[in-house]
Coordinates of C-alpha atoms and ligand atoms in Angstrom, one line a residue:
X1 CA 7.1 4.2 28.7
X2 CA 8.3 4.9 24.8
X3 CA 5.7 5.3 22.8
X4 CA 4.8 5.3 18.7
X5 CA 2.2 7.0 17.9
X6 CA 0.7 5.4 14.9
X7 CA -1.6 7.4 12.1
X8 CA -3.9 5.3 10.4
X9 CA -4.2 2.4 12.5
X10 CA -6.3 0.2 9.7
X11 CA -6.2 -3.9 9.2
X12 CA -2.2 -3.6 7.3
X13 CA -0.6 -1.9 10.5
X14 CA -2.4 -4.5 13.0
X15 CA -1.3 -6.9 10.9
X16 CA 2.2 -5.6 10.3
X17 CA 4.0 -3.4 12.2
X18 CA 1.8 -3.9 15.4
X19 CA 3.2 -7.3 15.5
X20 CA 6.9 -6.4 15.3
X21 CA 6.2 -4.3 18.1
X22 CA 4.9 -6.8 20.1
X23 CA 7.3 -9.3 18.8
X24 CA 9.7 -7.4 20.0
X25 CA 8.9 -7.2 23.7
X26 CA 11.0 -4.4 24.7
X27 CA 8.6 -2.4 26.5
X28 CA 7.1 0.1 23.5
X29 CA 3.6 0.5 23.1
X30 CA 1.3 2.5 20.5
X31 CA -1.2 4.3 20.0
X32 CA -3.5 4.5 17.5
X33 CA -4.9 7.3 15.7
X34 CA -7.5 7.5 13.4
X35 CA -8.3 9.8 11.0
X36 CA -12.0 9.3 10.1
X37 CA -14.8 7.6 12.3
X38 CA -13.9 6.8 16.0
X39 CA -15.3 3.1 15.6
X40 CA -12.2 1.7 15.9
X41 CA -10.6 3.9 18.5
X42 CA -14.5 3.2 20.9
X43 CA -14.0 -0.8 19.6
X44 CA -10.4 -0.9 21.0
X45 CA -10.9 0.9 24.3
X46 CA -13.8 -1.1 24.8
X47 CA -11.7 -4.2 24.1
X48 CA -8.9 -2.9 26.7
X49 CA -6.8 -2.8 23.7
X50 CA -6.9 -6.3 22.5
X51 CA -7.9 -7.5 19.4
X52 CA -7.0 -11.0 17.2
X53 CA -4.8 -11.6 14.6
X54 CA -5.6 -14.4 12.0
X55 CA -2.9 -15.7 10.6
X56 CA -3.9 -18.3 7.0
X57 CA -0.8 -20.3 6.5
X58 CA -0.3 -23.6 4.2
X59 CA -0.4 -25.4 7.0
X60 CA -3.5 -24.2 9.1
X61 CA -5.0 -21.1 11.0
X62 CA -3.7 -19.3 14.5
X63 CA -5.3 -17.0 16.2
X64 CA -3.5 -14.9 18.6
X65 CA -4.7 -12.1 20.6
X66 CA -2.6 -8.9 19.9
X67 CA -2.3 -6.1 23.0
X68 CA 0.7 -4.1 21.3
X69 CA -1.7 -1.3 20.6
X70 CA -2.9 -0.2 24.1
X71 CA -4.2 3.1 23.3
X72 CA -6.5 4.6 20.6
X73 CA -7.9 8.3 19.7
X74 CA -10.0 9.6 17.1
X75 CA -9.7 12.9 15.8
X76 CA -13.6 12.6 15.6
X77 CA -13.5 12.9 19.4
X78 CA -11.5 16.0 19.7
X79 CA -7.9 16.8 18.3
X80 CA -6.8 17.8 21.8
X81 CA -6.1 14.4 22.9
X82 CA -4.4 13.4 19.8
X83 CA -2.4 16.4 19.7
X84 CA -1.1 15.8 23.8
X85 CA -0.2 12.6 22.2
X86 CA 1.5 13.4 20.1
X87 CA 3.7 15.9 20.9
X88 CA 4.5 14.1 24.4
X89 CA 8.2 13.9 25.3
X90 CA 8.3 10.1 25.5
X91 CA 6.8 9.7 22.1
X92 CA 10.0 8.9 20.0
X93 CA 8.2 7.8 17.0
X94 CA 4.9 8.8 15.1
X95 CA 4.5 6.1 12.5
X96 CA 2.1 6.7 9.3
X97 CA -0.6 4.0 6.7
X98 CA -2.2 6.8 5.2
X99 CA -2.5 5.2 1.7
X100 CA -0.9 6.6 -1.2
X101 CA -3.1 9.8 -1.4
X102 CA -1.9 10.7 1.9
X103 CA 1.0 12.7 0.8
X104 CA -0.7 14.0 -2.6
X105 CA -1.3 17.8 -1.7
X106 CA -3.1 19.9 -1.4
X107 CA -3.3 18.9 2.6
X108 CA -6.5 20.1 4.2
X109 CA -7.0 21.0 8.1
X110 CA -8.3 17.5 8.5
X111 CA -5.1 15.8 6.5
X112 CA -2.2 13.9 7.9
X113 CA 0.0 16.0 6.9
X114 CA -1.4 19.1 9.1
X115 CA -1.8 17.0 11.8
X116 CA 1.7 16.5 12.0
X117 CA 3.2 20.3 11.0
X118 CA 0.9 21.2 13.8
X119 CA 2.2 18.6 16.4
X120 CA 5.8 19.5 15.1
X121 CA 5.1 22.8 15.6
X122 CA 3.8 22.6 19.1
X123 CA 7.0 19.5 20.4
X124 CA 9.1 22.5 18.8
X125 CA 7.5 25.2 21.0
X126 CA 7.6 23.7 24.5
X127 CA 11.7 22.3 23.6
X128 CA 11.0 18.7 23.3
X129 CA 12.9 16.3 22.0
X130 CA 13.5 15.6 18.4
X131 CA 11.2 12.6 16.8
X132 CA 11.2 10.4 14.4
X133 CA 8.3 10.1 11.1
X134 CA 8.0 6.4 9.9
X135 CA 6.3 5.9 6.7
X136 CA 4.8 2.7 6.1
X137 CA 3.1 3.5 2.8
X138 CA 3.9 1.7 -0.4
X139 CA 5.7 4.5 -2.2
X140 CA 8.8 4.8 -4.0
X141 CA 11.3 6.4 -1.2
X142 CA 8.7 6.8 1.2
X143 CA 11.1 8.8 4.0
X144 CA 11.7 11.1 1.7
X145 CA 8.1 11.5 0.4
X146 CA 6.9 12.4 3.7
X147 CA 10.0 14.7 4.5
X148 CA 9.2 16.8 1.6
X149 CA 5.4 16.7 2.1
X150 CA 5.8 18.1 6.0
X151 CA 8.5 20.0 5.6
X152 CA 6.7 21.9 2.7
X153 CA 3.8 22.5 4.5
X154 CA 6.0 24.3 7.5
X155 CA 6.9 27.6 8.1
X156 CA 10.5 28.0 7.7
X157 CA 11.4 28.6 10.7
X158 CA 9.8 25.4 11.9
X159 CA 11.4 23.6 8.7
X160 CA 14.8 24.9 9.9
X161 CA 13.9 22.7 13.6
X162 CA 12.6 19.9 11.8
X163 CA 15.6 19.0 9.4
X164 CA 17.5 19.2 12.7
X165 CA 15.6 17.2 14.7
X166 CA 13.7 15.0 12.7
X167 CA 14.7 11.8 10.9
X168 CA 12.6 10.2 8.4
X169 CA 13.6 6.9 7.5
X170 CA 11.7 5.0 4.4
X171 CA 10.6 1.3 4.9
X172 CA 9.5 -1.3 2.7
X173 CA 6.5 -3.1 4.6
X174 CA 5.1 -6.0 3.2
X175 CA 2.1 -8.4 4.3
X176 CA -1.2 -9.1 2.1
X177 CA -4.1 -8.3 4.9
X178 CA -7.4 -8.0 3.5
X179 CA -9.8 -5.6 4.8
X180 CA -11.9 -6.8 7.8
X181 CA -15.1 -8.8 6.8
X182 CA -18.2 -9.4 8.8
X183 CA -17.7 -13.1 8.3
X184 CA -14.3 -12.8 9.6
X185 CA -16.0 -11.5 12.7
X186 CA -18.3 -14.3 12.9
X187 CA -15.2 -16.8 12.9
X188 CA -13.7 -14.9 15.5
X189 CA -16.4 -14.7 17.9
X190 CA -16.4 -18.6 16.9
X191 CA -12.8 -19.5 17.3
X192 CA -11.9 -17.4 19.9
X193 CA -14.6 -17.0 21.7
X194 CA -15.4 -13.4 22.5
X195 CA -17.3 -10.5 20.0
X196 CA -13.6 -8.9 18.4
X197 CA -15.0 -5.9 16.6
X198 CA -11.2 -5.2 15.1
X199 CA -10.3 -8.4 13.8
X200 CA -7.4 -8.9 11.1
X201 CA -6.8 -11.7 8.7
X202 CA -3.3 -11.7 6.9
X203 CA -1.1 -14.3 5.2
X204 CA 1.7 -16.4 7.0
X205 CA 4.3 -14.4 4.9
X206 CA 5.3 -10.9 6.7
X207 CA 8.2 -8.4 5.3
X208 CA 9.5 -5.1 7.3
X209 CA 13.2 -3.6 5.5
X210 CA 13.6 -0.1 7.3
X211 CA 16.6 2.6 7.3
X212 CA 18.0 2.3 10.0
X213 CA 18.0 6.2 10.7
X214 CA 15.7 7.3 14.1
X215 CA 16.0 10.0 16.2
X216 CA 15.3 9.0 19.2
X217 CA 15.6 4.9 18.9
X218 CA 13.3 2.5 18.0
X219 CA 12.1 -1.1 19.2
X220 CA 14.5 -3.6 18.7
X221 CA 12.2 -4.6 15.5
X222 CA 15.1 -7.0 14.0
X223 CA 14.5 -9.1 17.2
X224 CA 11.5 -9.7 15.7
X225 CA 12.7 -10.6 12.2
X226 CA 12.6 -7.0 10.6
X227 CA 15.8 -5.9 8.4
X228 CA 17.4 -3.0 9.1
X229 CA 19.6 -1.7 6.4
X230 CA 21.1 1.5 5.3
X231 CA 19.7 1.8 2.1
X232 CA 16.1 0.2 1.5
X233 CA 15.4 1.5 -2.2
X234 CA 16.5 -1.9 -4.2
X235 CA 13.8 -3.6 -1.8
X236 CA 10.8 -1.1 -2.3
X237 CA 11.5 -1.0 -5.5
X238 CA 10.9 -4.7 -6.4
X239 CA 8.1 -5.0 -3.9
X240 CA 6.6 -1.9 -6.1
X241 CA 7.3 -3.0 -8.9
X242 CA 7.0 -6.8 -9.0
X243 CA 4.5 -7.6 -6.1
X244 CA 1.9 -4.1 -6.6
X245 CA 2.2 -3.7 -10.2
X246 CA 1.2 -7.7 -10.7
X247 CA -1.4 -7.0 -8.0
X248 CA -2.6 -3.6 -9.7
X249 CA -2.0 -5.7 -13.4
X250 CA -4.7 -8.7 -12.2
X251 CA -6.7 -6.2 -10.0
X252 CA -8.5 -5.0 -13.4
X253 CA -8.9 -7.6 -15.0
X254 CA -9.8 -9.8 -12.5
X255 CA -12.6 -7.0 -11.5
X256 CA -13.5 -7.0 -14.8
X257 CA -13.9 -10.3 -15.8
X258 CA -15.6 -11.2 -12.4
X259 CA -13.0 -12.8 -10.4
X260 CA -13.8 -11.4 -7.1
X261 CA -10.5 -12.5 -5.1
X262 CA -7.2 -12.8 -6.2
X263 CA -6.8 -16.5 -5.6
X264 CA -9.6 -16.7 -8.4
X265 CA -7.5 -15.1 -10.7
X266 CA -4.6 -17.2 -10.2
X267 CA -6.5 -20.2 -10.8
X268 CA -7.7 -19.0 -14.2
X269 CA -4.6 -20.5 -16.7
X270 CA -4.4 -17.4 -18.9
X271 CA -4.8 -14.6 -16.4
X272 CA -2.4 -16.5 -14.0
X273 CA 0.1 -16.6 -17.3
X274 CA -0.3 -12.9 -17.4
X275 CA 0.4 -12.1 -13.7
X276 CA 3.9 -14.0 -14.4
X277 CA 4.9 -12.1 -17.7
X278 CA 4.4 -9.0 -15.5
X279 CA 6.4 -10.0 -12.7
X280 CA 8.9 -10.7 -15.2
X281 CA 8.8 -7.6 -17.3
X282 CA 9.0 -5.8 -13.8
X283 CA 11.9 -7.9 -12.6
X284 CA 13.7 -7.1 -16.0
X285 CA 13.6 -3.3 -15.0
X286 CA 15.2 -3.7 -11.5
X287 CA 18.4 -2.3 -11.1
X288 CA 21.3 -5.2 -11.8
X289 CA 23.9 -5.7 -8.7
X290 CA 21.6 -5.1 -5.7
X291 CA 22.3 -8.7 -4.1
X292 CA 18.3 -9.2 -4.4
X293 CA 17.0 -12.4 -6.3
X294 CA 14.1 -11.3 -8.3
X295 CA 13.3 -14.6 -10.0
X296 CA 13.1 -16.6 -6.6
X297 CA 10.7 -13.3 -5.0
X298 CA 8.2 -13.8 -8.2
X299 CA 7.9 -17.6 -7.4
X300 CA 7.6 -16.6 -4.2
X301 CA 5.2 -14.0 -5.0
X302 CA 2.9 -16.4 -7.1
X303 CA 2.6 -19.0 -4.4
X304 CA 1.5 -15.8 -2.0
X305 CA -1.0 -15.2 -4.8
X306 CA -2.2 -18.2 -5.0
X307 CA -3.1 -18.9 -1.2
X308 CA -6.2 -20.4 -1.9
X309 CA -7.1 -19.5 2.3
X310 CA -6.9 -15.5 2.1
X311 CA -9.9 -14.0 0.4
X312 CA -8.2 -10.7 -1.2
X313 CA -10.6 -8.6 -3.1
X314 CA -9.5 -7.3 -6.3
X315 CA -11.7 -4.6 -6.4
X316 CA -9.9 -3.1 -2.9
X317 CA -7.1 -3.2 -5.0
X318 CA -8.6 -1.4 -7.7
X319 CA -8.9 1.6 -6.1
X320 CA -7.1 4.9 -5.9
X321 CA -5.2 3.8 -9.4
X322 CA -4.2 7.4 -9.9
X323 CA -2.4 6.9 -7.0
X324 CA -0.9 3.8 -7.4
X325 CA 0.2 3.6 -11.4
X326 CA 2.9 6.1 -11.5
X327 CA 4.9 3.9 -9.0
X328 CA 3.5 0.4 -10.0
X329 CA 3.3 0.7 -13.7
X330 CA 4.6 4.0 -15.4
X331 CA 8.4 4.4 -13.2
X332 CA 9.1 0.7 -15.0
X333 CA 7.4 1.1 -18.6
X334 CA 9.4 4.3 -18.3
X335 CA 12.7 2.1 -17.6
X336 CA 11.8 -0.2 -19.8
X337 CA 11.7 2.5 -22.9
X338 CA 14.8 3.5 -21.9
X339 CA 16.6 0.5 -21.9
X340 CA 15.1 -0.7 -25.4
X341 CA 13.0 -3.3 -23.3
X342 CA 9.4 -4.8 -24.0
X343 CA 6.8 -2.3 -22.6
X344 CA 4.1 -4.9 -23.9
X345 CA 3.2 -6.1 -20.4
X346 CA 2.5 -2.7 -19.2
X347 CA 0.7 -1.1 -22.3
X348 CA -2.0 -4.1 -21.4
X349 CA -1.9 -3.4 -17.6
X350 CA -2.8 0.4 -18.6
X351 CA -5.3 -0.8 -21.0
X352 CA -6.9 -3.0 -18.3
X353 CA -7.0 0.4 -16.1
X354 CA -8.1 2.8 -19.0
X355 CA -10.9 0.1 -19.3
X356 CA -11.7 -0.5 -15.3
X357 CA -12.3 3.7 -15.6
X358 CA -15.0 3.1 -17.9
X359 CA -17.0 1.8 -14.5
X360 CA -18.7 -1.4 -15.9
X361 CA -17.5 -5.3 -15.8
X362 CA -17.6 -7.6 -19.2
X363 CA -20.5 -8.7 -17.8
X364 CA -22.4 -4.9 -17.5
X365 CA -22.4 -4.5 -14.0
X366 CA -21.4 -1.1 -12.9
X367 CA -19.4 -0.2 -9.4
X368 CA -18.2 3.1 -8.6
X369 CA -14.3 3.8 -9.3
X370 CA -13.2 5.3 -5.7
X371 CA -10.2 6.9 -7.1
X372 CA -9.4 10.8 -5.6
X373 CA -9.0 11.5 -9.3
X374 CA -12.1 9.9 -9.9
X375 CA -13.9 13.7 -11.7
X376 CA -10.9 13.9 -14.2
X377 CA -10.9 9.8 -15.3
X378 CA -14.4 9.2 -15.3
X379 CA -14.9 12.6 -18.1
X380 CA -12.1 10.7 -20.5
X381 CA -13.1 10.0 -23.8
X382 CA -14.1 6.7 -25.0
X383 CA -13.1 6.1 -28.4
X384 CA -9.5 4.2 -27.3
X385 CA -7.2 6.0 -29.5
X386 CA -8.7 9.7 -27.7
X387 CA -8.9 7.6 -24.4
X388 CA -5.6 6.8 -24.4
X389 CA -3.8 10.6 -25.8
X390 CA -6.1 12.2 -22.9
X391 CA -4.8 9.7 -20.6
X392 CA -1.5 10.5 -21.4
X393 CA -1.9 14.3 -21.2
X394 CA -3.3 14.2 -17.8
X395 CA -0.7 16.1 -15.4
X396 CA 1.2 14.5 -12.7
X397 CA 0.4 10.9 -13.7
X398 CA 3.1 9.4 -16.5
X399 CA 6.6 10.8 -16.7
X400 CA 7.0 12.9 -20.2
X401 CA 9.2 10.2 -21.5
X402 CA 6.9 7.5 -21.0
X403 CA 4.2 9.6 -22.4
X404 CA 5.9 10.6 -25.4
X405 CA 7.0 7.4 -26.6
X406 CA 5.1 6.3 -29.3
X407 CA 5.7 2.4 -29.2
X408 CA 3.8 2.7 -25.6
X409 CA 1.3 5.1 -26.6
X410 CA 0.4 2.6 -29.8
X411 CA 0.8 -1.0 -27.7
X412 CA -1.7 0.5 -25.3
X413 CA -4.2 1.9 -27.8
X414 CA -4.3 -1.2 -29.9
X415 CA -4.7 -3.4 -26.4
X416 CA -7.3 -1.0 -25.1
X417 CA -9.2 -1.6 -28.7
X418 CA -9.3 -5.5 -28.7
X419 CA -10.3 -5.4 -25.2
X420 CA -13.0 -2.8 -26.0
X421 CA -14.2 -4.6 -29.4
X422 CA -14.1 -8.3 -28.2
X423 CA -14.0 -7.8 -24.0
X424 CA -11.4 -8.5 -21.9
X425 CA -11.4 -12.2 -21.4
X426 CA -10.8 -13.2 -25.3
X427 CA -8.0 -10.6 -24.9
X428 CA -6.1 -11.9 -22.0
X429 CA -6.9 -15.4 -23.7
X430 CA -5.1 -14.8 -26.9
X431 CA -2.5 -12.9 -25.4
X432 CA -1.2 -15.8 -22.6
X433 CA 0.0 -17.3 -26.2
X434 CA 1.9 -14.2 -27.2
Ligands
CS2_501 C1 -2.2 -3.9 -2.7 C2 -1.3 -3.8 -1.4 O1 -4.2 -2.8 -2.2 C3 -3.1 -2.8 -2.8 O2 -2.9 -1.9 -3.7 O3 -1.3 -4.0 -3.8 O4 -2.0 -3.4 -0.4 C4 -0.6 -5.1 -1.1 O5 -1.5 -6.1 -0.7 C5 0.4 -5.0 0.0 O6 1.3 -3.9 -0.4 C6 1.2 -6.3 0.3 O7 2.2 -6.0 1.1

């Protein structure tokens, strides 16, 4: 049997990829491998490797029971097994959701990233075949991410095998999935009738672009509605841009101003005006020519964002910011600058985060910033002009252009003031009328 091996097996890949697998009914299976606890690894072996998808449409709810994933390991339970697993001949694809702080070195013995020089290291010792590494992260050429990322971490003689045998394709995946809820449990156990530990609830709306560049072939994804294309950078770069820089945009000030789901922030007039002026401003930087319709994906995108049946929490957007603005925010402002364009939507989406790190809500309540930066953003300064140069000074997080432009620099400062002097919410208010 073909097999992918899938790192990271959290509610976006059983809502995702997990699907086009089984959607695509040609005989691959995967397994799962997590990282951190073994609860979901014990939950799906005690489920016989079954669990239920929601799926919240307009026009009602499904639930379908999903067995694409038949297998599951834990590196909790011993890296042996996960090892054998990977590095077994008929596995011809090891597929990765590690989040975007996956690939940000240093890589420690428990990271992705070892993991999988060690399993190269090992399929390149006993002569197996070559393999192919799928990320399914959102991240600006994600192939090429994770190439550099493994490849740097190998010796070179083991670098030398793996740009020979190794393909490493980037993908643009796209599907808003919540994280798993107790009360999603309780409707499960409901609806479906049996106690799913591993539930997933996701939207109707489900995107997959991926180079079409394997090793050692693949399911026949398209079958189940996936695009395969040669070059999959216009894509990922208005999903970034348009779809997670809205989402990061209206994930601070919606935690801010105590709008707990995205859908709440839609329905507020002003904040919902904002979340279109950035899609806009984002769509503006997007590369002319591509054969992509950026005005129709933002309506699109603000119906998605509306779904008033999917209970997104802005604050599991919020997190890992550090991670997620240089891609999001700072690539566009940055092409933005250079193309003599507004940058006033994203000075206020920075402003929003510069605020968010100050760890308390308009209405005083504090919640802890869960960033892997967290040390460095949580010691900045907070008088807004010094918040803002220290910000900007921080290495590896805005592109020296971006930082040294002083119409940014001053938009966000002066944003990051009002919102400090007066609170957020009588910012965003006045500015839906800019
Ligand atoms: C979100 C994404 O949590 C986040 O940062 O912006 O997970 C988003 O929901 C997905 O990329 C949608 O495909």
């Amino acid at each position: 049997m073909t097999r992918i091996v899938h790192i990271g097996p959290g509610a976006f890949h059983r809502a995702h990829q997990a699907i086009y697998t089984e959607d695509a009914a040609d005989g691959w299976q995967i397994t799962g491998v997590s990282l951190r606890s073994a609860d979901f690894a014990d939950a799906l072996i005690k489920q016989n490797g079954r669990y239920t998808l929601v799926t919240r449409g307009t026009d009602g709810i499904e639930y379908r029971q999903v067995t694409a994933m038949s297998k599951a390991l834990a590196i909790a339970n011993g890296r042996g097994p996960v090892l054998d697993a990977l590095t077994q001949a008929d596995t011809r694809i090891i597929s990765l959701t590690i989040t975007e702080k996956g690939y940000a070195p240093p890589f420690d013995a428990s990271s992705a990233i070892t993991l999988l020089v060690q399993a190269l290291q090992m399929r390149k010792d006993a002569g197996r075949p070559g393999v192919t590494l799928l990320s399914c992260d959102n991240l600006t050429d994600n192939g090429a991410v994770l190439q550099k990322a493994v490849t740097g971490a190998a010796p070179s003689d083991l670098a030398d095998w793996i740009a020979a045998h190794v393909r490493f394709p980037s993908t643009m995946v796209d599907r808003i999935t919540p994280a798993t809820t107790a009360e999603l449990r309780a409707e499960v156990a409901e609806q479906a009738g049996w106690a799913d530990e591993i539930p997933v609830e996701t939207e109707a709306f489900s995107q997959w672009v991926i180079e079409d560049n394997f090793a050692a072939g693949r399911p026949d994804w398209e079958h189940a509605g996936a695009e395969l294309v040669p070059d999959v950078a216009p894509y990922e770069q208005m999903k970034l841009r348009m779809l997670n820089g809205a989402h990061s945009m209206l994930a601070y000030c919606g935690h801010l101003t105590g709008k707990v789901y995205v859908r709440d922030v839609m329905a507020d007039p002003a904040l919902a005006a904002l979340v279109a002026r950035h899609m806009d401003a984002a769509a503006a930087t997007l590369d002319p020519g591509t054969g992509l319709n950026p005005s129709a994906y933002r309506d699109q995108l603000l119906t998605r964002f509306r779904n008033p049946h999917i209970a997104h929490k802005t604050y599991q957007i919020a997190m890992d910011g550090s991670q997620k603005m240089p891609q999001r925010m700072f690539a566009p402002a940055q092409d933005a600058v250079r193309r003599g364009q507004d940058v006033t939507p994203f000075s206020f989406a920075t402003a929003c985060w510069l605020h968010y790190l100050g760890g308390r809500t308009d209405a005083g309540d504090a919640y802890a910033l869960r960033d892997p930066r967290e040390a460095e953003l949580a010691a900045l300064p907070s008088h807004p002009k010094d918040r803002v140069d220290a910000l900007f000074a921080l290495p590896d997080l805005l592109p020296a252009a971006l930082a040294a432009d002083p119409d940014f620099r001053a938009k966000t400062a002066a944003y990051l003031l009002a919102i400090t002097q007066h609170g957020l919410m009588a910012t965003t208010k006045e500015d839906a009328h800019v």
